[in-house]
Amino acid sequence: MSYEILAINPGSTSTKIGVYKDGNEILEETIRHSVEEIEKCGTILNQLDFREKVILEVLEKKKYNIKNLSAVVGRGGLLRPIEGGTYKVNEKMLEELRQGLQGHHACNLGAILADGIAKLLNIEAFIVDPGVVDELNDLARVSGLPEIRRKSIFHALNQKAVGKRYARDIGKKYEDLNLIIAHLGGGISVGAHENGRVVDVNNAFDGEGPFSPERSGSLPVGELIKLCYSGKYTLEELKKRITGKGGFVAYVGTNDVKEVYKMALSGDKKCKLLLDAMAYQIAKEIGRASVVLCGKVDAVIITGGIAYNEDIQRFIKKMVGFIAPFVVYPGEDELLALAQGGLRVLKGEEIAKEY
């Protein structure tokens, strides 16, 4: 039996959609939304109607018959911490996303849009591995201060999809492997995957771990405290310096790795140092993850947009190649990852979880 799945990934100024038949792409489209269109809505929740309307219009324009769909899968939003997997969209999930209990972000619209379109067709709606996936072991939660508990917020969708992809490629189960997976993009997260669970990972949302094109990474605590009380920045400005205006943006004014790399190749020593330092910190974080797994590592995998850069690949491999086989899956295909999660449930390979 064949299954066709609509995947929906809403961003701040775009909605990405894809239709997949048994995991193979039928169509993919990035729908851009103007700033005026977004601002006219006022709140993120008020964007639902026009986003759903434009999704259906694009599918009609592409001459796709939505009655062929078996399920709709949306990008998971800012929910309470949950373990990884594919989840049925239910009323409890929808209510919490509408209320923004963990924060308001465009990704919260993914499950709501999936549910709305699925109800039109009387089919199932799912989400897959949202960024709040939390499978940390108890040791990883302890920070050193009782007021602060370490959190798990990372690129769960891509990391989990890549782990399962690697397992398929070598003819094994993801749950039978110990993997270190580094997602290298605008933010960077490095997860220790032990038998299918991410038992330790840096909180990429708050800028922990290696610095990245737009995030500061972990900082010297004493110096950060001094900066907090320097009077130079407000709370919101400092939060932006950590996530959004840190990393390459803070040093050279751009989050475009290709641009920084181009400047480095043309002789800019500062840009060369920054690229090497980022790769150095990524490698250190991978080394830390190998200790979490007691050195029993089946593969070290790098993924995400930055993984396309062969010089960065080589730098990291030189430092961590001794740990385990070094594997590169560049890019991040989030729509496909969403569709694959739904497909596993429809085919009976995975049981959908209840939120």
mmCIF file of C-alpha atoms in Angstrom:
data_model
loop_
_atom_site.group_PDB
_atom_site.id
_atom_site.type_symbol
_atom_site.label_atom_id
_atom_site.label_comp_id
_atom_site.label_asym_id
_atom_site.label_seq_id
_atom_site.Cartn_x
_atom_site.Cartn_y
_atom_site.Cartn_z
ATOM 1 C CA MET A 1 0.000 0.000 0.000
ATOM 2 C CA SER A 2 1.268 3.483 -0.887
ATOM 3 C CA TYR A 3 1.126 6.481 1.423
ATOM 4 C CA GLU A 4 1.230 10.151 0.494
ATOM 5 C CA ILE A 5 2.114 12.630 3.230
ATOM 6 C CA LEU A 6 2.022 16.418 3.398
ATOM 7 C CA ALA A 7 4.824 17.903 5.549
ATOM 8 C CA ILE A 8 4.543 21.475 6.859
ATOM 9 C CA ASN A 9 7.398 23.508 8.353
ATOM 10 C CA PRO A 10 6.388 27.080 9.296
ATOM 11 C CA GLY A 11 9.132 29.673 9.831
ATOM 12 C CA SER A 12 9.059 33.324 10.818
ATOM 13 C CA THR A 13 8.597 34.618 7.256
ATOM 14 C CA SER A 14 7.979 31.438 5.258
ATOM 15 C CA THR A 15 6.041 28.197 5.194
ATOM 16 C CA LYS A 16 7.827 25.212 3.664
ATOM 17 C CA ILE A 17 5.683 22.366 2.406
ATOM 18 C CA GLY A 18 6.413 19.056 0.736
ATOM 19 C CA VAL A 19 4.406 16.078 -0.448
ATOM 20 C CA TYR A 20 6.063 12.665 -0.302
ATOM 21 C CA LYS A 21 4.885 9.329 -1.661
ATOM 22 C CA ASP A 22 6.403 6.457 0.316
ATOM 23 C CA GLY A 23 9.281 8.763 1.272
ATOM 24 C CA ASN A 24 9.886 10.048 -2.263
ATOM 25 C CA GLU A 25 9.332 13.721 -3.029
ATOM 26 C CA ILE A 26 6.387 14.587 -5.260
ATOM 27 C CA LEU A 27 6.607 18.335 -4.752
ATOM 28 C CA GLU A 28 8.290 20.850 -2.499
ATOM 29 C CA GLU A 29 7.666 24.558 -2.165
ATOM 30 C CA THR A 30 8.881 27.418 0.035
ATOM 31 C CA ILE A 31 6.089 29.972 0.418
ATOM 32 C CA ARG A 32 7.464 33.403 1.311
ATOM 33 C CA HIS A 33 5.416 35.800 3.446
ATOM 34 C CA SER A 34 6.005 39.539 3.285
ATOM 35 C CA VAL A 35 6.778 41.485 6.450
ATOM 36 C CA GLU A 36 3.597 43.506 5.856
ATOM 37 C CA GLU A 37 1.546 40.314 5.628
ATOM 38 C CA ILE A 38 3.012 39.006 8.891
ATOM 39 C CA GLU A 39 2.684 42.304 10.772
ATOM 40 C CA LYS A 40 -0.935 42.716 9.669
ATOM 41 C CA CYS A 41 -1.830 39.593 11.654
ATOM 42 C CA GLY A 42 -0.584 41.042 14.924
ATOM 43 C CA THR A 43 0.051 37.745 16.741
ATOM 44 C CA ILE A 44 1.583 34.489 15.505
ATOM 45 C CA LEU A 45 -1.664 32.637 16.198
ATOM 46 C CA ASN A 46 -3.551 35.050 13.945
ATOM 47 C CA GLN A 47 -1.407 33.862 11.009
ATOM 48 C CA LEU A 48 -3.122 30.471 10.940
ATOM 49 C CA ASP A 49 -5.930 31.249 8.499
ATOM 50 C CA PHE A 50 -3.830 32.903 5.819
ATOM 51 C CA ARG A 51 -1.072 30.273 6.095
ATOM 52 C CA GLU A 52 -3.545 27.410 5.709
ATOM 53 C CA LYS A 53 -5.223 29.184 2.803
ATOM 54 C CA VAL A 54 -1.950 29.746 0.956
ATOM 55 C CA ILE A 55 -0.850 26.116 1.505
ATOM 56 C CA LEU A 56 -4.059 24.820 -0.058
ATOM 57 C CA GLU A 57 -3.778 27.360 -2.904
ATOM 58 C CA VAL A 58 -0.223 26.253 -3.721
ATOM 59 C CA LEU A 59 -1.233 22.574 -3.739
ATOM 60 C CA GLU A 60 -4.127 23.385 -6.054
ATOM 61 C CA LYS A 61 -1.858 25.455 -8.301
ATOM 62 C CA LYS A 62 0.545 22.507 -8.488
ATOM 63 C CA LYS A 63 -2.461 20.381 -9.510
ATOM 64 C CA TYR A 64 -2.048 18.112 -6.500
ATOM 65 C CA ASN A 65 -5.210 16.331 -5.334
ATOM 66 C CA ILE A 66 -5.186 16.566 -1.531
ATOM 67 C CA LYS A 67 -7.666 13.676 -1.345
ATOM 68 C CA ASN A 68 -4.683 11.415 -2.065
ATOM 69 C CA LEU A 69 -3.116 12.309 1.286
ATOM 70 C CA SER A 70 -2.806 9.644 3.969
ATOM 71 C CA ALA A 71 -1.572 11.982 6.723
ATOM 72 C CA VAL A 72 -0.324 15.498 7.438
ATOM 73 C CA VAL A 73 2.818 16.072 9.521
ATOM 74 C CA GLY A 74 3.720 19.434 11.051
ATOM 75 C CA ARG A 75 6.899 20.769 12.611
ATOM 76 C CA GLY A 76 6.746 20.317 16.382
ATOM 77 C CA GLY A 77 6.572 23.517 18.431
ATOM 78 C CA LEU A 78 7.585 24.726 21.878
ATOM 79 C CA LEU A 79 5.893 22.012 23.900
ATOM 80 C CA ARG A 80 6.753 20.591 27.293
ATOM 81 C CA PRO A 81 9.855 18.350 27.280
ATOM 82 C CA ILE A 82 9.038 14.982 25.696
ATOM 83 C CA GLU A 83 10.966 11.937 24.510
ATOM 84 C CA GLY A 84 11.705 11.550 20.830
ATOM 85 C CA GLY A 85 9.302 10.003 18.360
ATOM 86 C CA THR A 86 6.211 10.656 16.251
ATOM 87 C CA TYR A 87 3.231 12.058 18.146
ATOM 88 C CA LYS A 88 -0.436 12.242 17.257
ATOM 89 C CA VAL A 89 -1.714 15.798 17.317
ATOM 90 C CA ASN A 90 -4.307 15.951 20.088
ATOM 91 C CA GLU A 91 -6.334 18.645 21.831
ATOM 92 C CA LYS A 92 -3.934 18.939 24.764
ATOM 93 C CA MET A 93 -1.051 19.640 22.372
ATOM 94 C CA LEU A 94 -3.083 22.151 20.371
ATOM 95 C CA GLU A 95 -4.220 23.969 23.507
ATOM 96 C CA GLU A 96 -0.675 24.374 24.842
ATOM 97 C CA LEU A 97 0.622 25.570 21.466
ATOM 98 C CA ARG A 98 -2.177 28.125 21.168
ATOM 99 C CA GLN A 99 -1.486 29.396 24.677
ATOM 100 C CA GLY A 100 2.269 29.482 24.056
ATOM 101 C CA LEU A 101 2.995 27.905 27.450
ATOM 102 C CA GLN A 102 6.674 27.433 26.544
ATOM 103 C CA GLY A 103 6.869 30.544 24.342
ATOM 104 C CA HIS A 104 5.442 31.940 21.122
ATOM 105 C CA HIS A 105 7.199 31.015 17.869
ATOM 106 C CA ALA A 106 6.105 30.311 14.300
ATOM 107 C CA CYS A 107 7.056 26.639 14.752
ATOM 108 C CA ASN A 108 4.039 26.363 17.109
ATOM 109 C CA LEU A 109 1.830 26.664 14.030
ATOM 110 C CA GLY A 110 3.097 23.390 12.519
ATOM 111 C CA ALA A 111 0.877 21.024 14.518
ATOM 112 C CA ILE A 112 -2.121 23.374 14.321
ATOM 113 C CA LEU A 113 -1.860 23.712 10.530
ATOM 114 C CA ALA A 114 -1.394 19.943 10.147
ATOM 115 C CA ASP A 115 -4.449 19.316 12.316
ATOM 116 C CA GLY A 116 -6.619 21.793 10.391
ATOM 117 C CA ILE A 117 -5.842 20.314 6.980
ATOM 118 C CA ALA A 118 -6.051 16.726 8.275
ATOM 119 C CA LYS A 119 -9.534 17.370 9.673
ATOM 120 C CA LEU A 120 -10.685 18.618 6.264
ATOM 121 C CA LEU A 121 -9.758 15.194 4.893
ATOM 122 C CA ASN A 122 -10.590 13.041 7.932
ATOM 123 C CA ILE A 123 -7.012 11.751 8.202
ATOM 124 C CA GLU A 124 -4.342 11.710 10.939
ATOM 125 C CA ALA A 125 -2.055 14.606 11.893
ATOM 126 C CA PHE A 126 1.358 14.124 13.515
ATOM 127 C CA ILE A 127 4.468 15.945 14.702
ATOM 128 C CA VAL A 128 7.965 14.426 14.754
ATOM 129 C CA ASP A 129 10.914 15.005 17.123
ATOM 130 C CA PRO A 130 10.354 18.658 18.114
ATOM 131 C CA GLY A 131 13.276 20.730 19.427
ATOM 132 C CA VAL A 132 12.130 20.125 23.017
ATOM 133 C CA VAL A 133 12.944 16.401 22.875
ATOM 134 C CA ASP A 134 14.400 15.585 26.291
ATOM 135 C CA GLU A 135 16.068 12.215 26.908
ATOM 136 C CA LEU A 136 18.923 13.451 29.110
ATOM 137 C CA ASN A 137 20.294 11.200 31.787
ATOM 138 C CA ASP A 138 20.115 12.565 35.325
ATOM 139 C CA LEU A 139 23.841 13.322 35.485
ATOM 140 C CA ALA A 140 23.553 15.600 32.445
ATOM 141 C CA ARG A 141 20.907 17.759 34.145
ATOM 142 C CA VAL A 142 23.073 18.867 37.076
ATOM 143 C CA SER A 143 24.614 22.302 36.480
ATOM 144 C CA GLY A 144 26.575 23.069 39.623
ATOM 145 C CA LEU A 145 24.020 25.536 40.979
ATOM 146 C CA PRO A 146 20.717 24.314 42.447
ATOM 147 C CA GLU A 147 18.886 27.277 40.894
ATOM 148 C CA ILE A 148 19.909 26.198 37.386
ATOM 149 C CA ARG A 149 19.034 22.888 35.730
ATOM 150 C CA ARG A 150 20.455 21.969 32.352
ATOM 151 C CA LYS A 151 17.844 21.694 29.598
ATOM 152 C CA SER A 152 17.591 19.708 26.390
ATOM 153 C CA ILE A 153 16.745 21.978 23.451
ATOM 154 C CA PHE A 154 18.485 21.068 20.211
ATOM 155 C CA HIS A 155 18.118 20.116 16.534
ATOM 156 C CA ALA A 156 16.291 16.902 17.434
ATOM 157 C CA LEU A 157 14.469 16.454 14.114
ATOM 158 C CA ASN A 158 17.615 16.446 11.996
ATOM 159 C CA GLN A 159 19.812 14.612 14.507
ATOM 160 C CA LYS A 160 17.308 11.778 14.955
ATOM 161 C CA ALA A 161 16.637 11.533 11.201
ATOM 162 C CA VAL A 162 20.358 11.347 10.437
ATOM 163 C CA GLY A 163 20.902 8.712 13.128
ATOM 164 C CA LYS A 164 18.181 6.540 11.612
ATOM 165 C CA ARG A 165 19.528 7.160 8.121
ATOM 166 C CA TYR A 166 22.991 5.986 9.122
ATOM 167 C CA ALA A 167 21.535 2.902 10.797
ATOM 168 C CA ARG A 168 19.638 2.022 7.586
ATOM 169 C CA ASP A 169 22.773 2.581 5.506
ATOM 170 C CA ILE A 170 24.745 0.024 7.540
ATOM 171 C CA GLY A 171 21.848 -2.418 7.958
ATOM 172 C CA LYS A 172 21.356 -1.917 11.687
ATOM 173 C CA LYS A 173 18.785 -0.383 14.034
ATOM 174 C CA TYR A 174 19.240 3.148 15.377
ATOM 175 C CA GLU A 175 18.346 1.771 18.827
ATOM 176 C CA ASP A 176 21.314 -0.637 18.694
ATOM 177 C CA LEU A 177 23.946 2.040 18.034
ATOM 178 C CA ASN A 178 25.942 4.609 19.993
ATOM 179 C CA LEU A 179 26.395 7.704 17.851
ATOM 180 C CA ILE A 180 27.730 11.221 18.202
ATOM 181 C CA ILE A 181 25.805 13.534 15.884
ATOM 182 C CA ALA A 182 26.779 17.168 15.341
ATOM 183 C CA HIS A 183 24.263 19.471 13.645
ATOM 184 C CA LEU A 184 26.202 22.384 12.149
ATOM 185 C CA GLY A 185 24.013 25.307 11.089
ATOM 186 C CA GLY A 186 23.060 28.764 12.338
ATOM 187 C CA GLY A 187 23.109 27.029 15.710
ATOM 188 C CA ILE A 188 25.258 24.023 16.577
ATOM 189 C CA SER A 189 24.242 21.049 18.700
ATOM 190 C CA VAL A 190 26.248 17.907 19.448
ATOM 191 C CA GLY A 191 24.302 14.959 20.823
ATOM 192 C CA ALA A 192 25.416 11.712 22.441
ATOM 193 C CA HIS A 193 22.950 9.109 21.108
ATOM 194 C CA GLU A 194 22.986 5.983 23.261
ATOM 195 C CA ASN A 195 20.801 3.148 21.960
ATOM 196 C CA GLY A 196 18.306 5.534 20.386
ATOM 197 C CA ARG A 197 18.219 8.151 23.167
ATOM 198 C CA VAL A 198 20.030 11.498 23.239
ATOM 199 C CA VAL A 199 21.405 11.187 26.761
ATOM 200 C CA ASP A 200 23.476 14.385 26.629
ATOM 201 C CA VAL A 201 23.445 17.411 24.327
ATOM 202 C CA ASN A 202 24.295 21.105 24.540
ATOM 203 C CA ASN A 203 21.353 23.528 24.761
ATOM 204 C CA ALA A 204 21.739 25.111 21.326
ATOM 205 C CA PHE A 205 18.722 27.393 21.851
ATOM 206 C CA ASP A 206 20.498 29.265 24.655
ATOM 207 C CA GLY A 207 23.823 29.387 22.832
ATOM 208 C CA GLU A 208 25.550 26.604 24.802
ATOM 209 C CA GLY A 209 28.340 24.504 23.343
ATOM 210 C CA PRO A 210 30.477 25.570 20.350
ATOM 211 C CA PHE A 211 29.997 29.079 19.004
ATOM 212 C CA SER A 212 28.246 29.202 15.648
ATOM 213 C CA PRO A 213 27.556 31.680 12.842
ATOM 214 C CA GLU A 214 25.078 33.562 15.054
ATOM 215 C CA ARG A 215 25.416 32.171 18.602
ATOM 216 C CA SER A 216 28.049 32.828 21.229
ATOM 217 C CA GLY A 217 28.419 29.295 22.510
ATOM 218 C CA SER A 218 29.431 28.651 26.124
ATOM 219 C CA LEU A 219 31.201 31.669 27.595
ATOM 220 C CA PRO A 220 33.571 32.246 30.562
ATOM 221 C CA VAL A 221 31.036 32.710 33.360
ATOM 222 C CA GLY A 222 32.952 35.347 35.326
ATOM 223 C CA GLU A 223 33.435 37.567 32.288
ATOM 224 C CA LEU A 224 29.804 37.145 31.287
ATOM 225 C CA ILE A 225 28.664 38.256 34.761
ATOM 226 C CA LYS A 226 30.844 41.369 34.475
ATOM 227 C CA LEU A 227 29.274 42.121 31.095
ATOM 228 C CA CYS A 228 25.799 41.739 32.621
ATOM 229 C CA TYR A 229 26.574 44.421 35.194
ATOM 230 C CA SER A 230 28.599 46.695 32.920
ATOM 231 C CA GLY A 231 25.598 48.862 32.063
ATOM 232 C CA LYS A 232 26.349 48.485 28.342
ATOM 233 C CA TYR A 233 23.445 46.181 27.572
ATOM 234 C CA THR A 234 19.835 45.567 28.586
ATOM 235 C CA LEU A 235 18.672 42.038 29.362
ATOM 236 C CA GLU A 236 17.131 41.657 25.897
ATOM 237 C CA GLU A 237 20.258 43.006 24.187
ATOM 238 C CA LEU A 238 22.464 40.518 26.026
ATOM 239 C CA LYS A 239 20.136 37.634 25.172
ATOM 240 C CA LYS A 240 20.439 38.672 21.526
ATOM 241 C CA ARG A 241 24.253 38.780 21.839
ATOM 242 C CA ILE A 242 24.121 35.127 22.897
ATOM 243 C CA THR A 243 21.560 33.892 20.371
ATOM 244 C CA GLY A 244 21.188 35.827 17.131
ATOM 245 C CA LYS A 245 24.014 38.340 17.292
ATOM 246 C CA GLY A 246 26.815 36.191 18.666
ATOM 247 C CA GLY A 247 29.446 34.108 16.887
ATOM 248 C CA PHE A 248 30.420 35.270 13.397
ATOM 249 C CA VAL A 249 27.809 38.059 13.551
ATOM 250 C CA ALA A 250 29.541 39.575 16.600
ATOM 251 C CA TYR A 251 33.032 39.257 15.139
ATOM 252 C CA VAL A 252 32.594 40.103 11.455
ATOM 253 C CA GLY A 253 28.969 41.184 11.036
ATOM 254 C CA THR A 254 27.622 38.238 9.030
ATOM 255 C CA ASN A 255 26.180 34.774 9.719
ATOM 256 C CA ASP A 256 26.968 33.617 6.172
ATOM 257 C CA VAL A 257 29.620 30.887 6.498
ATOM 258 C CA LYS A 258 30.257 30.940 2.753
ATOM 259 C CA GLU A 259 31.049 34.653 2.924
ATOM 260 C CA VAL A 260 33.389 34.198 5.908
ATOM 261 C CA TYR A 261 35.082 31.279 4.135
ATOM 262 C CA LYS A 262 35.489 33.343 0.973
ATOM 263 C CA MET A 263 37.149 36.132 2.990
ATOM 264 C CA ALA A 264 39.433 33.589 4.658
ATOM 265 C CA LEU A 265 40.509 32.201 1.266
ATOM 266 C CA SER A 266 41.314 35.729 0.095
ATOM 267 C CA GLY A 267 43.750 36.172 2.978
ATOM 268 C CA ASP A 268 41.641 37.504 5.841
ATOM 269 C CA LYS A 269 43.445 36.034 8.861
ATOM 270 C CA LYS A 270 40.672 36.913 11.299
ATOM 271 C CA CYS A 271 38.111 34.978 9.282
ATOM 272 C CA LYS A 272 40.480 32.014 8.974
ATOM 273 C CA LEU A 273 40.976 32.026 12.753
ATOM 274 C CA LEU A 274 37.229 32.163 13.377
ATOM 275 C CA LEU A 275 36.508 29.218 11.062
ATOM 276 C CA ASP A 276 39.259 27.142 12.648
ATOM 277 C CA ALA A 277 38.154 28.104 16.155
ATOM 278 C CA MET A 278 34.565 27.077 15.434
ATOM 279 C CA ALA A 279 35.727 23.715 14.043
ATOM 280 C CA TYR A 280 38.049 23.337 17.061
ATOM 281 C CA GLN A 281 35.171 23.894 19.502
ATOM 282 C CA ILE A 282 32.916 21.480 17.578
ATOM 283 C CA ALA A 283 35.623 18.825 17.791
ATOM 284 C CA LYS A 284 36.034 19.435 21.544
ATOM 285 C CA GLU A 285 32.270 19.010 22.029
ATOM 286 C CA ILE A 286 32.391 15.752 20.059
ATOM 287 C CA GLY A 287 35.249 14.599 22.305
ATOM 288 C CA ARG A 288 33.134 15.428 25.374
ATOM 289 C CA ALA A 289 30.265 13.362 23.949
ATOM 290 C CA SER A 290 32.619 10.406 23.418
ATOM 291 C CA VAL A 291 33.378 10.430 27.151
ATOM 292 C CA VAL A 292 29.631 10.399 27.908
ATOM 293 C CA LEU A 293 29.453 7.186 25.847
ATOM 294 C CA CYS A 294 32.525 5.767 27.641
ATOM 295 C CA GLY A 295 34.380 5.650 24.319
ATOM 296 C CA LYS A 296 31.954 3.080 22.892
ATOM 297 C CA VAL A 297 31.043 4.975 19.722
ATOM 298 C CA ASP A 298 29.873 3.386 16.467
ATOM 299 C CA ALA A 299 30.203 6.566 14.390
ATOM 300 C CA VAL A 300 30.783 10.306 14.576
ATOM 301 C CA ILE A 301 28.381 12.058 12.193
ATOM 302 C CA ILE A 302 28.306 15.692 11.120
ATOM 303 C CA THR A 303 25.282 17.167 9.377
ATOM 304 C CA GLY A 304 23.662 20.536 8.641
ATOM 305 C CA GLY A 305 24.552 23.257 6.136
ATOM 306 C CA ILE A 306 28.096 23.889 7.417
ATOM 307 C CA ALA A 307 28.921 20.208 6.873
ATOM 308 C CA TYR A 308 29.153 20.958 3.135
ATOM 309 C CA ASN A 309 32.433 22.818 3.788
ATOM 310 C CA GLU A 310 35.211 20.298 3.111
ATOM 311 C CA ASP A 311 37.892 22.272 4.977
ATOM 312 C CA ILE A 312 35.755 22.265 8.127
ATOM 313 C CA GLN A 313 35.088 18.554 7.590
ATOM 314 C CA ARG A 314 38.832 17.868 7.420
ATOM 315 C CA PHE A 315 39.628 20.001 10.472
ATOM 316 C CA ILE A 316 37.072 18.177 12.633
ATOM 317 C CA LYS A 317 38.004 14.744 11.287
ATOM 318 C CA LYS A 318 41.692 15.358 12.064
ATOM 319 C CA MET A 319 40.794 15.968 15.720
ATOM 320 C CA VAL A 320 38.131 13.292 16.267
ATOM 321 C CA GLY A 321 38.828 10.642 13.623
ATOM 322 C CA PHE A 322 40.419 8.400 16.252
ATOM 323 C CA ILE A 323 37.112 8.051 18.123
ATOM 324 C CA ALA A 324 35.056 6.176 15.514
ATOM 325 C CA PRO A 325 34.282 6.120 11.768
ATOM 326 C CA PHE A 326 33.680 9.709 10.606
ATOM 327 C CA VAL A 327 30.539 10.170 8.500
ATOM 328 C CA VAL A 328 29.215 13.274 6.724
ATOM 329 C CA TYR A 329 25.554 13.841 5.807
ATOM 330 C CA PRO A 330 25.561 17.487 4.723
ATOM 331 C CA GLY A 331 22.432 19.635 4.745
ATOM 332 C CA GLU A 332 19.184 19.189 6.599
ATOM 333 C CA ASP A 333 16.037 17.916 4.911
ATOM 334 C CA GLU A 334 13.474 18.699 7.584
ATOM 335 C CA LEU A 335 10.423 18.162 5.374
ATOM 336 C CA LEU A 336 11.614 14.683 4.419
ATOM 337 C CA ALA A 337 12.379 13.930 8.078
ATOM 338 C CA LEU A 338 8.831 14.921 9.016
ATOM 339 C CA ALA A 339 7.355 12.785 6.236
ATOM 340 C CA GLN A 340 9.510 9.803 7.198
ATOM 341 C CA GLY A 341 8.273 10.013 10.794
ATOM 342 C CA GLY A 342 4.666 9.896 9.634
ATOM 343 C CA LEU A 343 5.428 7.114 7.170
ATOM 344 C CA ARG A 344 6.961 4.904 9.865
ATOM 345 C CA VAL A 345 3.702 5.109 11.816
ATOM 346 C CA LEU A 346 1.476 4.462 8.793
ATOM 347 C CA LYS A 347 3.557 1.418 7.854
ATOM 348 C CA GLY A 348 3.430 0.044 11.381
ATOM 349 C CA GLU A 349 7.190 0.405 11.936
ATOM 350 C CA GLU A 350 6.630 2.809 14.830
ATOM 351 C CA ILE A 351 3.756 3.433 17.219
ATOM 352 C CA ALA A 352 2.583 7.035 17.423
ATOM 353 C CA LYS A 353 2.868 8.467 20.919
ATOM 354 C CA GLU A 354 0.259 10.422 22.865
ATOM 355 C CA TYR A 355 1.167 13.878 24.147
#
